mmCIF file of C-alpha atoms in Angstrom:
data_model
loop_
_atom_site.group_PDB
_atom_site.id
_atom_site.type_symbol
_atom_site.label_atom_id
_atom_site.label_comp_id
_atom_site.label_asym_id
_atom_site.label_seq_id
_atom_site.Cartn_x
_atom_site.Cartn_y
_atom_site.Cartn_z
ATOM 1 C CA UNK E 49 116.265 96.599 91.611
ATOM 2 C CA UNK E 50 113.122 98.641 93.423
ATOM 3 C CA UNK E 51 112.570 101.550 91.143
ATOM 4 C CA UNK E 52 111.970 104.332 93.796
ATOM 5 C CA UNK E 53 109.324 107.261 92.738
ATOM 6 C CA UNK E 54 108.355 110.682 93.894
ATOM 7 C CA UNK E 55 104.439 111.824 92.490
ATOM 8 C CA UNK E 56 104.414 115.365 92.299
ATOM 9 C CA UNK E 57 100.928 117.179 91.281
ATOM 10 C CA UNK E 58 98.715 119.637 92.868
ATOM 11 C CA UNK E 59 96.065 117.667 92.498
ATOM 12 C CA UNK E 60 95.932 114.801 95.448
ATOM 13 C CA UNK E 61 93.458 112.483 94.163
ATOM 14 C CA UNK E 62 95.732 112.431 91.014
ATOM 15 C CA UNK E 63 98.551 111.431 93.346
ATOM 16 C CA UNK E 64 96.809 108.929 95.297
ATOM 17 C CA UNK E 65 95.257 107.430 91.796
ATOM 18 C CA UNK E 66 99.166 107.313 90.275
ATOM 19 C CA UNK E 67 100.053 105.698 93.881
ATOM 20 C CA UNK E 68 97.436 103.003 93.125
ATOM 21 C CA UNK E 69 98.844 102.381 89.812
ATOM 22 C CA UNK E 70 102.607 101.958 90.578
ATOM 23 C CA UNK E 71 102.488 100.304 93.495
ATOM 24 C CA UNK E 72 100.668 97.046 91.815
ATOM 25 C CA UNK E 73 104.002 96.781 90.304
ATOM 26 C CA UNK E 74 106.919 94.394 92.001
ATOM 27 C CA UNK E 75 109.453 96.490 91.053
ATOM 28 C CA UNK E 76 108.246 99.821 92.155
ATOM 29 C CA UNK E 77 107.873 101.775 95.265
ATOM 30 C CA UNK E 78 106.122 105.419 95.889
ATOM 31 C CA UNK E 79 108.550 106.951 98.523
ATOM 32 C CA UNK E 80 106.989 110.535 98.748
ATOM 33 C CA UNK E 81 104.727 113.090 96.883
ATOM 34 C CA UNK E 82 104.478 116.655 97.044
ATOM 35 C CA UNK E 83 102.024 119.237 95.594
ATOM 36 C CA UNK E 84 104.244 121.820 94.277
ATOM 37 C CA UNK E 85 107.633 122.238 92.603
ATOM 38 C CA UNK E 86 109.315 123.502 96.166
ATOM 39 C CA UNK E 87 108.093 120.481 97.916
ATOM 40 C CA UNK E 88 109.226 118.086 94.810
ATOM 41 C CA UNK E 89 112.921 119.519 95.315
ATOM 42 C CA UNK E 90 112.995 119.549 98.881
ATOM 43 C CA UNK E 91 111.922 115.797 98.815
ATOM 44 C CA UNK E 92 113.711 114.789 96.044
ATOM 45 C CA UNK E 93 117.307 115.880 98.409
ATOM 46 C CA UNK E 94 115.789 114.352 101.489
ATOM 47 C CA UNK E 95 114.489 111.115 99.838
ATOM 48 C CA UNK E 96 117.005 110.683 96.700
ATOM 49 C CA UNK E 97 114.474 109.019 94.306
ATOM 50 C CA UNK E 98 115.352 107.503 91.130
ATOM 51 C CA UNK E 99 112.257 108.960 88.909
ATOM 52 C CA UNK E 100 110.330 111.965 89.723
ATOM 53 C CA UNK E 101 106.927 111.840 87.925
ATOM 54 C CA UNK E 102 106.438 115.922 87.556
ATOM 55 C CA UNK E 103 103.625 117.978 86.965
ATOM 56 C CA UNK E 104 103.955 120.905 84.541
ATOM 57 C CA UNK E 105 101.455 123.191 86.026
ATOM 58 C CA UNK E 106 101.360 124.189 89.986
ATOM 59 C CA UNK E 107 101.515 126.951 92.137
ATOM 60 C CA UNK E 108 104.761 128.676 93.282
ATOM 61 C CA UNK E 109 107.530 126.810 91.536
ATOM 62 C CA UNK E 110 106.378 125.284 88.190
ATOM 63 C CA UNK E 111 107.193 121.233 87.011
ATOM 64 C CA UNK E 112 109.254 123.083 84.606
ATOM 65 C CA UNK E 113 111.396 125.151 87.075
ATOM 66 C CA UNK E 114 111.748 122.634 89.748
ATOM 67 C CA UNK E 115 113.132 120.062 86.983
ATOM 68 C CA UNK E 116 115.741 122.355 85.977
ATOM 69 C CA UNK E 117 116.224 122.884 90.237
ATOM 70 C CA UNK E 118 116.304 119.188 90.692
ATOM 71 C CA UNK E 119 118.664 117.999 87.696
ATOM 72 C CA UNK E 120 120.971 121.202 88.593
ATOM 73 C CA UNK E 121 121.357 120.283 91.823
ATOM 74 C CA UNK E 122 121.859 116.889 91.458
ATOM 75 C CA UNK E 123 124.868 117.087 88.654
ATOM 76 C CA UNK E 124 127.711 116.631 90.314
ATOM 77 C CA UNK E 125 126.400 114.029 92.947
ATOM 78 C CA UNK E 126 126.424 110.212 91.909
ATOM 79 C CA UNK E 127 123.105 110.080 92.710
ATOM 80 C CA UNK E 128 120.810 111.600 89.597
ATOM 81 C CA UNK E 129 117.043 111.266 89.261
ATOM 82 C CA UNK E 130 115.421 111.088 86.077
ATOM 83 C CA UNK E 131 112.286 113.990 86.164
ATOM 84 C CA UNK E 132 109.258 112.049 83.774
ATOM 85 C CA UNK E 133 106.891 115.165 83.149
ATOM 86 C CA UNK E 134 103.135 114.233 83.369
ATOM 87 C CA UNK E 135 100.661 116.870 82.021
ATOM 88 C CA UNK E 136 97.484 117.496 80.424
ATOM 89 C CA UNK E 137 98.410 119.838 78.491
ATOM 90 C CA UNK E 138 100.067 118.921 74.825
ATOM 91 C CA UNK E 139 101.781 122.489 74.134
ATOM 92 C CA UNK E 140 105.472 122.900 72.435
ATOM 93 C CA UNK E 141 106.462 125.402 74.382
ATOM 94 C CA UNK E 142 105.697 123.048 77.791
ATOM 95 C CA UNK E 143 107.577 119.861 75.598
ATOM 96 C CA UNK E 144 110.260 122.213 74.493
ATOM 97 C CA UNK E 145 111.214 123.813 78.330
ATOM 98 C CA UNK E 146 110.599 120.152 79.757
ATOM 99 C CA UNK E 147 113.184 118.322 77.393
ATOM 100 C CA UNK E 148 115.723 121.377 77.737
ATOM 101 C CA UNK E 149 115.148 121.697 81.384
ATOM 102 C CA UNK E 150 116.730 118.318 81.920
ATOM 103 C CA UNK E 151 113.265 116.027 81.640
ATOM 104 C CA UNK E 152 114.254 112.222 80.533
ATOM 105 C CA UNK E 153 110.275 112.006 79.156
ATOM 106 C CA UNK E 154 107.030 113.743 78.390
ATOM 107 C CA UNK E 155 103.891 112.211 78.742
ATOM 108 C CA UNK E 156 100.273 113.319 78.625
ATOM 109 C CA UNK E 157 97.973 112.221 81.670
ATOM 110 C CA UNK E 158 95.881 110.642 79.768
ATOM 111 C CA UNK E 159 98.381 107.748 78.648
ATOM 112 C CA UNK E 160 97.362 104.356 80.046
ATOM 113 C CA UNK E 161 98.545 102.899 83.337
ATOM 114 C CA UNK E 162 100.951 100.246 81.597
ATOM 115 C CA UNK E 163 102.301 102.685 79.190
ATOM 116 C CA UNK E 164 103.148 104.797 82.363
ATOM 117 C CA UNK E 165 104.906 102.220 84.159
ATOM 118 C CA UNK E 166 106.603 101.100 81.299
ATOM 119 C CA UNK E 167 107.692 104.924 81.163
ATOM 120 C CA UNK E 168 109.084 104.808 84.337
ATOM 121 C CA UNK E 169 111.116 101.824 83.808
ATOM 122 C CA UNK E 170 112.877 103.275 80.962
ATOM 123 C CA UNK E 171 113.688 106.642 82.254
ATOM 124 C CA UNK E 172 115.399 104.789 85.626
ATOM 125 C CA UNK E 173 117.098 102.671 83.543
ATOM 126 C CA UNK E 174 119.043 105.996 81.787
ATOM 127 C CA UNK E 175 116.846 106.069 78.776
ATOM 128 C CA UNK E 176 114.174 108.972 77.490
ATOM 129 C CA UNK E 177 110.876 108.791 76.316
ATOM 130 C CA UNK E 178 108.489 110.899 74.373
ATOM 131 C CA UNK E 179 104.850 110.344 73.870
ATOM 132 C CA UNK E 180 104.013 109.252 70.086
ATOM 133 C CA UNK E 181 102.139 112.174 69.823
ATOM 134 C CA UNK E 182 104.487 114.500 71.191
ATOM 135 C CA UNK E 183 107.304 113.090 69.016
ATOM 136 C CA UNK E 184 105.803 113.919 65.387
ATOM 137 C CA UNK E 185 105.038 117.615 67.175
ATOM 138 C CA UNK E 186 108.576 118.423 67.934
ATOM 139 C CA UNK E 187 109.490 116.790 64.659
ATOM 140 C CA UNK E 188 107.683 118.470 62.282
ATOM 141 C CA UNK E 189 108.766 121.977 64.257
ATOM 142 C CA UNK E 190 112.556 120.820 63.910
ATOM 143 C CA UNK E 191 112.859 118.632 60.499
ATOM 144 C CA UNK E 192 113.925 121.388 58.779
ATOM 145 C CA UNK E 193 117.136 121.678 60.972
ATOM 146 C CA UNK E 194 118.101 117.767 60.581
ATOM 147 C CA UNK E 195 120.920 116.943 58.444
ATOM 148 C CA UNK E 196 119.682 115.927 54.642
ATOM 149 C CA UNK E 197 120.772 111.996 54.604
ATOM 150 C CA UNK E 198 123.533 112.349 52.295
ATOM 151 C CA UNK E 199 125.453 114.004 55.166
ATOM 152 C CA UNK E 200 124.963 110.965 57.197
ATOM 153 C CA UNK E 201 128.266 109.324 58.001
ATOM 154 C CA UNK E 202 126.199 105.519 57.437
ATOM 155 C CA UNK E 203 122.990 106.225 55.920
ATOM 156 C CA UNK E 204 120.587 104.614 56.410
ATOM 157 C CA UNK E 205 119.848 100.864 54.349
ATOM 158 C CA UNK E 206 116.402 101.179 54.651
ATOM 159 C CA UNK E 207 116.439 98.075 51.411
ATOM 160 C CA UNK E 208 116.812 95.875 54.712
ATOM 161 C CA UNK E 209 113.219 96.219 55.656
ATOM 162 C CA UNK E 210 110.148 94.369 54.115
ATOM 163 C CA UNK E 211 107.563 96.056 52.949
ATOM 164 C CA UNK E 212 105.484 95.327 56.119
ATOM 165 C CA UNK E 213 108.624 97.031 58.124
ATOM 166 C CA UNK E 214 108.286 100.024 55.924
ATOM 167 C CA UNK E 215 104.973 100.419 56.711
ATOM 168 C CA UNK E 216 105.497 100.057 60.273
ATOM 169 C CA UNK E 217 108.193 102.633 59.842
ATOM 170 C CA UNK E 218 106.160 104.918 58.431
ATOM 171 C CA UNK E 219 103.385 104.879 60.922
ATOM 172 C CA UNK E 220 105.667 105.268 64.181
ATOM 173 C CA UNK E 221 107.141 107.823 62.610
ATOM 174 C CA UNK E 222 103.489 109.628 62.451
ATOM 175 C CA UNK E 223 103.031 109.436 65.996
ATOM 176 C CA UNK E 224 101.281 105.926 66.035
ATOM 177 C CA UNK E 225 101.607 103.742 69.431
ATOM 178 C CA UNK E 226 101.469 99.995 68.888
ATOM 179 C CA UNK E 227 97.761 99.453 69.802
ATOM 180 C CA UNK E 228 96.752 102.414 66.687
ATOM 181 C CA UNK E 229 98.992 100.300 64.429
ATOM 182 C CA UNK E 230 97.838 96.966 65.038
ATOM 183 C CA UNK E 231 94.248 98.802 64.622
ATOM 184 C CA UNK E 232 95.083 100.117 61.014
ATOM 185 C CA UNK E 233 96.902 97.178 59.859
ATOM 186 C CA UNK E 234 94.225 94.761 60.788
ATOM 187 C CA UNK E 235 97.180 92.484 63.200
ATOM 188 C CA UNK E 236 97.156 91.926 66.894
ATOM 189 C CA UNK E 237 99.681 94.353 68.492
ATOM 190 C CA UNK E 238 101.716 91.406 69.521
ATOM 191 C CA UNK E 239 102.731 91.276 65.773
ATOM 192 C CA UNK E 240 103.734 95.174 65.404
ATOM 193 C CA UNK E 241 105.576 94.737 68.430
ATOM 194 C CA UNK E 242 107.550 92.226 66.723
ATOM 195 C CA UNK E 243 107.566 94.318 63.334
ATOM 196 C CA UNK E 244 108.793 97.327 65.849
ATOM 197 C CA UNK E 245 111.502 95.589 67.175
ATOM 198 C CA UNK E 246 112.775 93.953 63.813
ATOM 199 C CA UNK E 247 113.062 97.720 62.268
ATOM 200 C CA UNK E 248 114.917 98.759 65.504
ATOM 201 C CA UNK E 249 117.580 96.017 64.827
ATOM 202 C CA UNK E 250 117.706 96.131 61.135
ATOM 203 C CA UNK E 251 118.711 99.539 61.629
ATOM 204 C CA UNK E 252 120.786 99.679 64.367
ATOM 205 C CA UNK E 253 118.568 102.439 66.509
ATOM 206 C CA UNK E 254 117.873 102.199 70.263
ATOM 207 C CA UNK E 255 114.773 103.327 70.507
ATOM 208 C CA UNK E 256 111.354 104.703 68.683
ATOM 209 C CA UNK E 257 112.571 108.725 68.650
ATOM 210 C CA UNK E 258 115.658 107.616 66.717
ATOM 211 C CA UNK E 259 113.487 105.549 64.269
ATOM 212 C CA UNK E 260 111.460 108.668 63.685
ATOM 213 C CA UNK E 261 114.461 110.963 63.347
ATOM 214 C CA UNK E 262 115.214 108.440 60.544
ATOM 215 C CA UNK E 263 112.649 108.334 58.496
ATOM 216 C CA UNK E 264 112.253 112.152 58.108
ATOM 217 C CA UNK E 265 116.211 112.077 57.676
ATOM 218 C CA UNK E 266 115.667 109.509 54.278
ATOM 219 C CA UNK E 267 112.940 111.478 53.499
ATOM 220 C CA UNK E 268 110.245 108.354 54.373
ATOM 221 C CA UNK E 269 108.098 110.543 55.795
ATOM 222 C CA UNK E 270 108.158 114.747 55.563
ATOM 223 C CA UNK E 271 107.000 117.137 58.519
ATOM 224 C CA UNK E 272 103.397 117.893 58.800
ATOM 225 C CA UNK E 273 102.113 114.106 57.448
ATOM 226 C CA UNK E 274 99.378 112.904 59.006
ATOM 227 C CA UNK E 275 98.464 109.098 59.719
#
């Protein structure tokens, strides 16, 4: 299946270098852009795409307003595009209103092009996605709302893991992507992918937010540690 994106920014040569990037990819296709929040809702109805890659900050209507426009309006239809916010600017309050305005992701421009793509294919396939960054942030703001892990109806066997799997717990869940990993551990990222995935399945979690929750729910790692 073609993966069908609309670029929204104010900035065109931003547009045109994200156009560059995603359209290298087989299974991708740019079908519109627009430079403000007004235009990314009116071509979001006339164009249905599946992933809207959203800027936070525009003139007129906001990234943050026209998600919560876009994911409104598109409720009750069968067709509902994901909104992948883009910015440059790593700030709660713009991660909080994105995730509660309906966002399926937050990423900072600066992530690289494969990261980004590989963004954009897990948003369109239903899933979210927070930067690694971004993740420990929001976090260490809310870790003192989670549930202590005695109240967890399975908790968590974290005795399945080897030590190496600990580790590599312990660093995702301090905001580490695979490449900063592999970097401190002195292994090719190939390996912490496979490390990665292992804890995933050990565990039972779907993804790397929920292996984060978990290790500040067990107490693994406590808000406000740093790599």
């Amino acid at each position: 299946m073609t993966i069908r994106v609309l670029l929204v920014d104010d900035q065109p040569l931003l547009r045109t270098g994200f156009r560059l990037i995603l359209e290298a990819e087989p299974d991708i296709t740019v079908v519109g852009q627009a430079g403000d929040g007004k235009g990314a809702q009116e071509q979001t109805r006339a164009l249905l795409p599946d992933v809207v890659l959203m800027d936070i900050r525009m003139p007129g209507v906001d990234g943050i307003e026209a998600t919560r426009r876009i994911v409104r309006e598109a409720a009750p239809s069968a067709h509902v595009p994901k909104v992948l916010v883009l910015t440059t600017f790593d700030l709660d309050e713009y991660i909080v209103e994105a995730l509660r305005s309906g966002a399926s992701g937050f990423l900072l421009k600066d992530v690289p092009p494969d990261e980004l793509v590989q963004a954009i294919r897990v948003v369109a396939a239903g899933d979210a996605i927070v930067a690694p960054s971004v993740t420990r942030r929001l976090l260490d703001r809310f870790a003192t709302r989670l549930p202590p892990a005695h109240e967890q109806a399975t908790p968590a066997r974290l005795d399945r893991l080897t030590e190496r799997e600990l580790e590599v717990l312990r660093l995702i869940a301090k905001g580490m992507s695979n490449a900063e990993i592999a970097a401190k551990l002195v292994v090719s990222e190939t390996t912490v992918k496979t490390h990665v995935g292992n804890v995933l399945t050990k565990l039972g979690l779907r993804d790397r937010v929920q292996a984060v929750v978990l290790a500040y729910e067990t107490g693994l790692i406590t808000p406000g540690a740093m790599p």
